[in-house]
PDB file of C-alpha atoms and ligand atoms in Angstrom:
ATOM      1  CA  MET A   1     -18.908  15.414  -0.660  1.00 52.00           C
ATOM      2  CA  ASN A   2     -15.705  16.742  -2.197  1.00 55.00           C
ATOM      3  CA  ASP A   3     -13.469  14.801  -4.620  1.00 60.00           C
ATOM      4  CA  VAL A   4     -10.960  13.777  -1.963  1.00 62.00           C
ATOM      5  CA  ASN A   5     -13.639  12.396   0.330  1.00 59.00           C
ATOM      6  CA  PHE A   6     -15.241  10.525  -2.529  1.00 61.00           C
ATOM      7  CA  ASP A   7     -11.879   9.083  -3.520  1.00 68.00           C
ATOM      8  CA  ILE A   8     -11.192   7.773   0.000  1.00 70.00           C
ATOM      9  CA  LEU A   9     -14.633   6.269   0.525  1.00 67.00           C
ATOM     10  CA  ASN A  10     -14.593   4.583  -2.857  1.00 77.00           C
ATOM     11  CA  THR A  11     -11.140   3.156  -2.331  1.00 81.00           C
ATOM     12  CA  LYS A  12     -12.035   1.767   1.093  1.00 83.00           C
ATOM     13  CA  LYS A  13     -15.208   0.174  -0.241  1.00 87.00           C
ATOM     14  CA  LEU A  14     -13.477  -1.293  -3.258  1.00 88.00           C
ATOM     15  CA  TYR A  15     -10.569  -2.594  -1.204  1.00 91.00           C
ATOM     16  CA  ARG A  16     -12.919  -4.426   1.163  1.00 92.00           C
ATOM     17  CA  LYS A  17     -14.723  -6.008  -1.791  1.00 93.00           C
ATOM     18  CA  ILE A  18     -11.509  -7.060  -3.533  1.00 94.00           C
ATOM     19  CA  PHE A  19     -10.033  -8.327  -0.269  1.00 95.00           C
ATOM     20  CA  ASN A  20     -13.069 -10.535   0.427  1.00 96.00           C
ATOM     21  CA  ASN A  21     -13.078 -11.914  -3.122  1.00 95.00           C
ATOM     22  CA  ILE A  22      -9.446 -12.948  -2.890  1.00 96.00           C
ATOM     23  CA  LEU A  23      -9.932 -14.365   0.592  1.00 96.00           C
ATOM     24  CA  ASN A  24     -12.847 -16.475  -0.649  1.00 96.00           C
ATOM     25  CA  SER A  25     -10.779 -17.808  -3.544  1.00 95.00           C
ATOM     26  CA  MET A  26      -7.902 -19.018  -1.353  1.00 96.00           C
ATOM     27  CA  PRO A  27      -9.406 -22.419  -0.401  1.00 94.00           C
ATOM     28  CA  MET A  28      -9.528 -23.252  -4.130  1.00 95.00           C
ATOM     29  CA  LEU A  29      -5.837 -22.499  -4.453  1.00 96.00           C
ATOM     30  CA  PHE A  30      -5.093 -24.597  -1.360  1.00 96.00           C
ATOM     31  CA  GLU A  31      -7.045 -27.470  -2.831  1.00 95.00           C
ATOM     32  CA  LYS A  32      -5.066 -27.361  -6.061  1.00 95.00           C
ATOM     33  CA  LEU A  33      -1.866 -27.635  -4.045  1.00 96.00           C
ATOM     34  CA  ARG A  34      -3.022 -30.573  -1.927  1.00 95.00           C
ATOM     35  CA  PRO A  35      -0.971 -33.714  -2.539  1.00 94.00           C
ATOM     36  CA  SER A  36      -2.983 -36.587  -3.932  1.00 92.00           C
ATOM     37  CA  CYS A  37      -4.166 -39.304  -1.570  1.00 88.00           C
ATOM     38  CA  LYS A  38      -4.214 -41.757  -4.430  1.00 87.00           C
ATOM     39  CA  ASN A  39      -2.587 -45.084  -3.528  1.00 85.00           C
ATOM     40  CA  CYS A  40      -2.804 -44.375   0.190  1.00 86.00           C
ATOM     41  CA  LYS A  41      -3.667 -47.648   1.898  1.00 87.00           C
ATOM     42  CA  LYS A  42      -5.773 -45.854   4.515  1.00 86.00           C
ATOM     43  CA  ILE A  43      -7.925 -43.976   2.032  1.00 85.00           C
ATOM     44  CA  ASN A  44     -11.146 -45.800   2.958  1.00 86.00           C
ATOM     45  CA  SER A  45     -10.795 -45.431   6.701  1.00 88.00           C
ATOM     46  CA  CYS A  46      -9.154 -42.001   6.733  1.00 87.00           C
ATOM     47  CA  LYS A  47     -10.775 -39.520   9.141  1.00 87.00           C
ATOM     48  CA  ILE A  48      -8.601 -36.552   8.272  1.00 89.00           C
ATOM     49  CA  ASN A  49     -10.360 -33.357   7.230  1.00 90.00           C
ATOM     50  CA  ARG A  50      -8.892 -32.951   3.758  1.00 89.00           C
ATOM     51  CA  THR A  51     -10.164 -29.419   3.329  1.00 91.00           C
ATOM     52  CA  ASN A  52      -8.051 -28.035   6.146  1.00 94.00           C
ATOM     53  CA  PRO A  53      -4.310 -27.511   5.634  1.00 95.00           C
ATOM     54  CA  PHE A  54      -3.959 -25.822   9.049  1.00 94.00           C
ATOM     55  CA  GLN A  55      -3.325 -28.977  11.033  1.00 92.00           C
ATOM     56  CA  ASN A  56      -0.478 -31.315  11.784  1.00 90.00           C
ATOM     57  CA  PHE A  57      -0.503 -34.388   9.594  1.00 90.00           C
ATOM     58  CA  ASP A  58       0.931 -37.720  10.561  1.00 88.00           C
ATOM     59  CA  LYS A  59       4.436 -38.364   9.178  1.00 88.00           C
ATOM     60  CA  ASN A  60       3.064 -41.216   7.044  1.00 87.00           C
ATOM     61  CA  CYS A  61       0.270 -39.107   5.613  1.00 90.00           C
ATOM     62  CA  LYS A  62       0.732 -37.831   2.068  1.00 90.00           C
ATOM     63  CA  LEU A  63      -0.750 -34.503   3.129  1.00 93.00           C
ATOM     64  CA  LYS A  64       2.272 -33.761   5.312  1.00 91.00           C
ATOM     65  CA  PHE A  65       3.706 -31.791   2.346  1.00 93.00           C
ATOM     66  CA  TRP A  66       0.562 -29.759   1.857  1.00 96.00           C
ATOM     67  CA  ARG A  67       1.547 -26.812   4.058  1.00 95.00           C
ATOM     68  CA  HIS A  68       4.975 -26.746   2.467  1.00 94.00           C
ATOM     69  CA  ASN A  69       3.402 -26.649  -1.019  1.00 96.00           C
ATOM     70  CA  ILE A  70       1.166 -23.739  -0.061  1.00 97.00           C
ATOM     71  CA  ILE A  71       3.924 -21.741   1.623  1.00 96.00           C
ATOM     72  CA  ASN A  72       6.156 -22.307  -1.389  1.00 96.00           C
ATOM     73  CA  ALA A  73       3.471 -21.145  -3.816  1.00 96.00           C
ATOM     74  CA  LEU A  74       2.651 -18.065  -1.730  1.00 96.00           C
ATOM     75  CA  GLU A  75       6.223 -17.080  -0.939  1.00 95.00           C
ATOM     76  CA  ASN A  76       7.688 -17.748  -4.341  1.00 93.00           C
ATOM     77  CA  ASP A  77       5.342 -17.974  -7.318  1.00 92.00           C
ATOM     78  CA  LEU A  78       2.602 -15.629  -6.186  1.00 94.00           C
ATOM     79  CA  SER A  79       4.800 -13.088  -4.388  1.00 94.00           C
ATOM     80  CA  LYS A  80       7.236 -12.844  -7.315  1.00 94.00           C
ATOM     81  CA  ASP A  81       4.361 -12.343  -9.709  1.00 94.00           C
ATOM     82  CA  ILE A  82       2.973  -9.556  -7.517  1.00 96.00           C
ATOM     83  CA  LEU A  83       6.332  -7.792  -7.256  1.00 95.00           C
ATOM     84  CA  TYR A  84       6.731  -7.976 -11.015  1.00 95.00           C
ATOM     85  CA  LYS A  85       3.298  -6.438 -11.569  1.00 96.00           C
ATOM     86  CA  LEU A  86       3.911  -3.701  -9.010  1.00 95.00           C
ATOM     87  CA  LYS A  87       7.152  -2.862 -10.808  1.00 94.00           C
ATOM     88  CA  GLU A  88       5.264  -2.665 -14.104  1.00 96.00           C
ATOM     89  CA  ILE A  89       2.792  -0.198 -12.561  1.00 95.00           C
ATOM     90  CA  GLU A  90       5.656   1.861 -11.189  1.00 93.00           C
ATOM     91  CA  ASN A  91       7.409   1.879 -14.579  1.00 94.00           C
ATOM     92  CA  ASP A  92       4.252   3.004 -16.354  1.00 96.00           C
ATOM     93  CA  LYS A  93       4.433   6.237 -14.366  1.00 95.00           C
ATOM     94  CA  ASP A  94       7.159   7.294 -16.799  1.00 94.00           C
ATOM     95  CA  SER A  95       4.461   7.583 -19.500  1.00 96.00           C
ATOM     96  CA  PHE A  96       3.014  10.581 -17.623  1.00 96.00           C
ATOM     97  CA  ILE A  97       4.508  13.856 -16.606  1.00 94.00           C
ATOM     98  CA  CYS A  98       4.302  16.195 -13.671  1.00 93.00           C
ATOM     99  CA  ASN A  99       2.248  19.321 -14.472  1.00 91.00           C
ATOM    100  CA  ARG A 100       4.223  21.292 -11.930  1.00 90.00           C
ATOM    101  CA  CYS A 101       1.053  22.319 -10.138  1.00 91.00           C
ATOM    102  CA  THR A 102       3.289  22.326  -6.985  1.00 93.00           C
ATOM    103  CA  ILE A 103       0.612  21.011  -4.631  1.00 93.00           C
ATOM    104  CA  CYS A 104       2.731  18.077  -3.499  1.00 94.00           C
ATOM    105  CA  CYS A 105       5.504  20.554  -2.658  1.00 96.00           C
ATOM    106  CA  ARG A 106       3.133  22.927  -0.873  1.00 94.00           C
ATOM    107  CA  PHE A 107       1.120  20.352   1.012  1.00 94.00           C
ATOM    108  CA  ALA A 108       2.209  17.259   2.911  1.00 94.00           C
ATOM    109  CA  THR A 109       0.645  15.700   5.983  1.00 92.00           C
ATOM    110  CA  SER A 110       2.003  13.512   8.710  1.00 93.00           C
ATOM    111  CA  GLU A 111       0.699  11.974  11.891  1.00 92.00           C
ATOM    112  CA  TYR A 112       3.971  13.130  13.488  1.00 96.00           C
ATOM    113  CA  ASP A 113       4.910  16.603  14.591  1.00 96.00           C
ATOM    114  CA  TYR A 114       8.190  18.113  13.442  1.00 97.00           C
ATOM    115  CA  LYS A 115      10.066  17.179  16.643  1.00 97.00           C
ATOM    116  CA  LYS A 116       9.017  13.544  16.332  1.00 97.00           C
ATOM    117  CA  LEU A 117       9.930  13.451  12.648  1.00 97.00           C
ATOM    118  CA  LYS A 118      13.396  14.812  13.441  1.00 97.00           C
ATOM    119  CA  GLU A 119      13.771  12.183  16.138  1.00 98.00           C
ATOM    120  CA  LYS A 120      12.817   9.483  13.645  1.00 97.00           C
ATOM    121  CA  ALA A 121      15.312  10.896  11.171  1.00 97.00           C
ATOM    122  CA  GLN A 122      18.059  10.797  13.791  1.00 97.00           C
ATOM    123  CA  ASN A 123      17.146   7.183  14.518  1.00 97.00           C
ATOM    124  CA  GLY A 124      17.816   6.281  10.884  1.00 96.00           C
ATOM    125  CA  ASP A 125      14.349   6.445   9.298  1.00 96.00           C
ATOM    126  CA  ASN A 126      15.243   7.201   5.691  1.00 96.00           C
ATOM    127  CA  PHE A 127      11.898   8.730   4.711  1.00 96.00           C
ATOM    128  CA  ALA A 128      11.860  10.987   7.790  1.00 97.00           C
ATOM    129  CA  LYS A 129      15.462  11.996   7.090  1.00 97.00           C
ATOM    130  CA  GLN A 130      14.610  13.169   3.590  1.00 97.00           C
ATOM    131  CA  PHE A 131      11.316  14.706   4.682  1.00 97.00           C
ATOM    132  CA  VAL A 132      12.700  16.943   7.444  1.00 98.00           C
ATOM    133  CA  SER A 133      15.560  18.059   5.228  1.00 97.00           C
ATOM    134  CA  ILE A 134      13.095  19.887   2.946  1.00 97.00           C
ATOM    135  CA  PHE A 135       9.670  20.081   4.593  1.00 97.00           C
ATOM    136  CA  ILE A 136       8.848  22.506   7.375  1.00 97.00           C
ATOM    137  CA  PRO A 137       5.594  22.880   9.332  1.00 97.00           C
ATOM    138  CA  TYR A 138       2.975  25.457   8.388  1.00 95.00           C
ATOM    139  CA  ASP A 139       2.565  28.152  10.992  1.00 91.00           C
ATOM    140  CA  ASN A 140      -1.147  27.453  11.225  1.00 89.00           C
ATOM    141  CA  ILE A 141      -3.829  25.350   9.621  1.00 89.00           C
ATOM    142  CA  ASP A 142      -5.221  28.278   7.616  1.00 91.00           C
ATOM    143  CA  GLU A 143      -2.007  28.375   5.617  1.00 92.00           C
ATOM    144  CA  ALA A 144      -2.357  24.663   4.835  1.00 92.00           C
ATOM    145  CA  VAL A 145      -6.008  25.140   3.827  1.00 92.00           C
ATOM    146  CA  LYS A 146      -4.917  27.660   1.197  1.00 91.00           C
ATOM    147  CA  ALA A 147      -2.584  25.045  -0.328  1.00 90.00           C
ATOM    148  CA  TYR A 148      -5.122  22.216  -0.633  1.00 89.00           C
ATOM    149  CA  PRO A 149      -8.603  23.148   0.653  1.00 90.00           C
ATOM    150  CA  ASP A 150     -10.388  19.922  -0.366  1.00 86.00           C
ATOM    151  CA  TYR A 151      -7.925  17.744   1.482  1.00 86.00           C
ATOM    152  CA  VAL A 152      -8.160  19.669   4.750  1.00 87.00           C
ATOM    153  CA  LYS A 153     -11.950  19.699   4.453  1.00 85.00           C
ATOM    154  CA  MET A 154     -11.940  15.924   4.010  1.00 81.00           C
ATOM    155  CA  LEU A 155      -9.767  15.482   7.121  1.00 83.00           C
ATOM    156  CA  LYS A 156     -12.099  17.695   9.140  1.00 83.00           C
ATOM    157  CA  GLU A 157     -15.104  15.654   8.012  1.00 80.00           C
ATOM    158  CA  ASN A 158     -13.494  12.269   8.700  1.00 76.00           C
ATOM    159  CA  LEU A 159     -11.343  12.704  11.766  1.00 77.00           C
ATOM    160  CA  ASN A 160     -12.480  13.314  15.328  1.00 77.00           C
ATOM    161  CA  ASP A 161      -9.470  15.464  15.979  1.00 80.00           C
ATOM    162  CA  ILE A 162      -7.618  17.155  13.155  1.00 83.00           C
ATOM    163  CA  ASN A 163      -5.093  18.448  15.712  1.00 84.00           C
ATOM    164  CA  ASN A 164      -3.330  15.109  15.465  1.00 86.00           C
ATOM    165  CA  ILE A 165      -2.419  15.798  11.843  1.00 90.00           C
ATOM    166  CA  TYR A 166       0.534  18.007  11.021  1.00 94.00           C
ATOM    167  CA  PHE A 167       0.853  20.029   7.832  1.00 95.00           C
ATOM    168  CA  TYR A 168       4.089  20.773   6.036  1.00 97.00           C
ATOM    169  CA  HIS A 169       5.411  22.594   3.012  1.00 97.00           C
ATOM    170  CA  CYS A 170       8.732  22.475   1.254  1.00 97.00           C
ATOM    171  CA  LYS A 171      11.201  25.234   1.930  1.00 97.00           C
ATOM    172  CA  LYS A 172      12.829  24.754  -1.470  1.00 97.00           C
ATOM    173  CA  LEU A 173       9.797  25.861  -3.442  1.00 96.00           C
ATOM    174  CA  LYS A 174      10.308  29.328  -4.864  1.00 95.00           C
ATOM    175  CA  GLU A 175       7.686  32.091  -5.155  1.00 90.00           C
ATOM    176  CA  ASN A 176       7.456  31.447  -8.894  1.00 91.00           C
ATOM    177  CA  GLY A 177       6.384  27.829  -8.238  1.00 89.00           C
ATOM    178  CA  LEU A 178       9.684  26.280  -9.274  1.00 92.00           C
ATOM    179  CA  CYS A 179      11.895  24.058  -7.204  1.00 95.00           C
ATOM    180  CA  SER A 180      15.100  25.857  -6.280  1.00 96.00           C
ATOM    181  CA  ASP A 181      17.065  22.615  -6.418  1.00 94.00           C
ATOM    182  CA  TYR A 182      15.189  20.584  -9.013  1.00 93.00           C
ATOM    183  CA  GLU A 183      18.206  18.765 -10.481  1.00 94.00           C
ATOM    184  CA  ASN A 184      19.200  17.532  -7.020  1.00 95.00           C
ATOM    185  CA  ARG A 185      15.708  16.879  -5.697  1.00 95.00           C
ATOM    186  CA  LEU A 186      15.479  14.004  -3.254  1.00 96.00           C
ATOM    187  CA  GLN A 187      14.199  10.509  -3.914  1.00 95.00           C
ATOM    188  CA  ILE A 188      10.900  11.232  -2.123  1.00 96.00           C
ATOM    189  CA  CYS A 189      10.302  14.050  -4.635  1.00 96.00           C
ATOM    190  CA  ARG A 190      11.263  11.872  -7.611  1.00 94.00           C
ATOM    191  CA  ASP A 191       9.070   9.005  -6.382  1.00 92.00           C
ATOM    192  CA  PHE A 192       5.897  11.025  -5.852  1.00 94.00           C
ATOM    193  CA  PRO A 193       3.245   9.674  -6.284  1.00 94.00           C
ATOM    194  CA  ASN A 194       4.813   6.414  -5.143  1.00 88.00           C
ATOM    195  CA  ASN A 195       1.669   4.323  -5.488  1.00 89.00           C
ATOM    196  CA  PRO A 196      -1.767   4.634  -7.122  1.00 88.00           C
ATOM    197  CA  PHE A 197      -3.508   5.035  -3.735  1.00 84.00           C
ATOM    198  CA  VAL A 198      -1.984   8.391  -2.973  1.00 86.00           C
ATOM    199  CA  LEU A 199      -4.655  11.067  -3.016  1.00 84.00           C
ATOM    200  CA  LEU A 200      -3.834  13.337  -5.898  1.00 89.00           C
ATOM    201  CA  PRO A 201      -5.181  16.804  -6.544  1.00 88.00           C
ATOM    202  CA  LYS A 202      -7.217  17.363  -9.710  1.00 88.00           C
ATOM    203  CA  SER A 203      -4.311  19.272 -11.168  1.00 90.00           C
ATOM    204  CA  CYS A 204      -1.834  16.399 -10.879  1.00 93.00           C
ATOM    205  CA  GLY A 205      -0.350  15.029 -14.092  1.00 95.00           C
ATOM    206  CA  TYR A 206      -0.409  11.494 -12.658  1.00 96.00           C
ATOM    207  CA  LYS A 207      -4.184  11.374 -12.213  1.00 93.00           C
ATOM    208  CA  GLU A 208      -4.573   9.195 -15.323  1.00 95.00           C
ATOM    209  CA  TRP A 209      -1.815   6.860 -14.165  1.00 96.00           C
ATOM    210  CA  LYS A 210      -3.587   6.483 -10.812  1.00 93.00           C
ATOM    211  CA  LYS A 211      -6.904   5.874 -12.579  1.00 92.00           C
ATOM    212  CA  ASN A 212      -5.402   3.256 -14.925  1.00 94.00           C
ATOM    213  CA  HIS A 213      -3.781   1.225 -12.148  1.00 94.00           C
ATOM    214  CA  HIS A 214      -5.918   1.888  -9.123  1.00 90.00           C
ATOM    215  CA  ILE A 215      -7.893  -1.363  -9.150  1.00 91.00           C
ATOM    216  CA  GLU A 216      -4.961  -3.586 -10.080  1.00 93.00           C
ATOM    217  CA  ALA A 217      -2.871  -2.032  -7.311  1.00 92.00           C
ATOM    218  CA  LEU A 218      -5.677  -2.583  -4.793  1.00 92.00           C
ATOM    219  CA  LEU A 219      -5.868  -6.179  -5.878  1.00 93.00           C
ATOM    220  CA  LEU A 220      -2.127  -6.687  -5.551  1.00 95.00           C
ATOM    221  CA  HIS A 221      -1.976  -5.050  -2.137  1.00 94.00           C
ATOM    222  CA  ALA A 222      -4.949  -7.029  -0.858  1.00 95.00           C
ATOM    223  CA  THR A 223      -3.252 -10.203  -2.110  1.00 96.00           C
ATOM    224  CA  ILE A 224      -0.028  -9.276  -0.301  1.00 96.00           C
ATOM    225  CA  GLU A 225      -1.980  -8.748   2.920  1.00 96.00           C
ATOM    226  CA  ILE A 226      -3.699 -12.124   2.569  1.00 97.00           C
ATOM    227  CA  ILE A 227      -0.475 -13.937   1.627  1.00 96.00           C
ATOM    228  CA  GLU A 228       1.277 -12.559   4.702  1.00 96.00           C
ATOM    229  CA  PHE A 229      -1.620 -13.631   6.886  1.00 96.00           C
ATOM    230  CA  TYR A 230      -1.641 -17.195   5.531  1.00 96.00           C
ATOM    231  CA  ILE A 231       2.124 -17.667   5.552  1.00 96.00           C
ATOM    232  CA  ASN A 232       2.160 -16.637   9.180  1.00 95.00           C
ATOM    233  CA  LYS A 233      -0.745 -18.924  10.000  1.00 95.00           C
ATOM    234  CA  LEU A 234       0.752 -21.910   8.143  1.00 95.00           C
ATOM    235  CA  LYS A 235       4.164 -21.483   9.745  1.00 93.00           C
ATOM    236  CA  ASN A 236       2.619 -21.426  13.187  1.00 90.00           C
ATOM    237  CA  VAL A 237       0.450 -24.524  13.033  1.00 84.00           C
TER     238      VAL A 237
HETATM  239  S1  SF4 B 301      12.564  19.785  -3.147  1.00 51.33           S
HETATM  240 FE1  SF4 B 301      11.644  20.663  -4.967  1.00 51.33          FE
HETATM  241  S2  SF4 B 301      10.474  18.972  -5.897  1.00 51.33           S
HETATM  242 FE2  SF4 B 301      10.916  18.382  -3.792  1.00 51.33          FE
HETATM  243  S3  SF4 B 301       9.128  19.010  -2.629  1.00 51.33           S
HETATM  244 FE3  SF4 B 301      10.621  20.698  -2.564  1.00 51.33          FE
HETATM  245  S4  SF4 B 301      10.092  22.064  -4.202  1.00 51.33           S
HETATM  246 FE4  SF4 B 301       9.053  20.119  -4.590  1.00 51.33          FE
HETATM  247  S1  SF4 B 302       0.841  17.159  -7.504  1.00 51.33           S
HETATM  248 FE1  SF4 B 302       1.385  16.016  -9.376  1.00 51.33          FE
HETATM  249  S2  SF4 B 302       1.474  17.546 -11.034  1.00 51.33           S
HETATM  250 FE2  SF4 B 302       1.487  18.650  -9.092  1.00 51.33          FE
HETATM  251  S3  SF4 B 302       3.667  19.002  -8.709  1.00 51.33           S
HETATM  252 FE3  SF4 B 302       3.075  17.131  -7.631  1.00 51.33          FE
HETATM  253  S4  SF4 B 302       3.515  15.435  -9.035  1.00 51.33           S
HETATM  254 FE4  SF4 B 302       3.517  17.362 -10.220  1.00 51.33          FE
END
């Protein structure tokens, strides 16, 4: 198994584990946010399931604010905290530097062919707009293999049909490995790698940054996924 394959499998496994741990901890959070039933006159005869916030409570029931409390905590406190931490991870990238190995300029993949990407760009997709302005397709897969052999090997091993993946390289990269327009490089170039999940070649100067923040970023992204799920569920009771 090559490094790229190992990286993907490990990340998937870890993400599932982290996701399940957070999911299992949510009922405890919900419980903390449950309004108290103290002083309710019906407390002794109450038949309401007080472990389940996903139900409609009677207008006289103290638990009628429960869903609101949870949504508020998820949408405000928790989400703001996550955004703050994600920003911190992003900022820490400035402590590392690009080694100019050029792989990210010589090798990019997309599930879309060039025509589709151009269409997306014309329809206002900002990423596609930037991408097609510098990246052009490789003439054949062998050219892409030369740029990043491990990555193509991993795709071949994991996908039923590699023909659905399109390989690109940047037309602004010069023979000497330097960017011909470095000072004016686009935001997608400046942002790379834009999160610690991006598969990075061994030669990348941001490998350590990815390593340092990988688990925390997985945790934050799993939490975002779970928050979105619960907010949606609570708003649609
Ligand atoms: S524009 Fe420059 S930095 Fe951006 S991908 Fe191309 S060669 Fe690399
Ligand atoms: S892969 Fe990493 S080190 Fe190499 S050019 Fe891109 S950002 Fe720089």
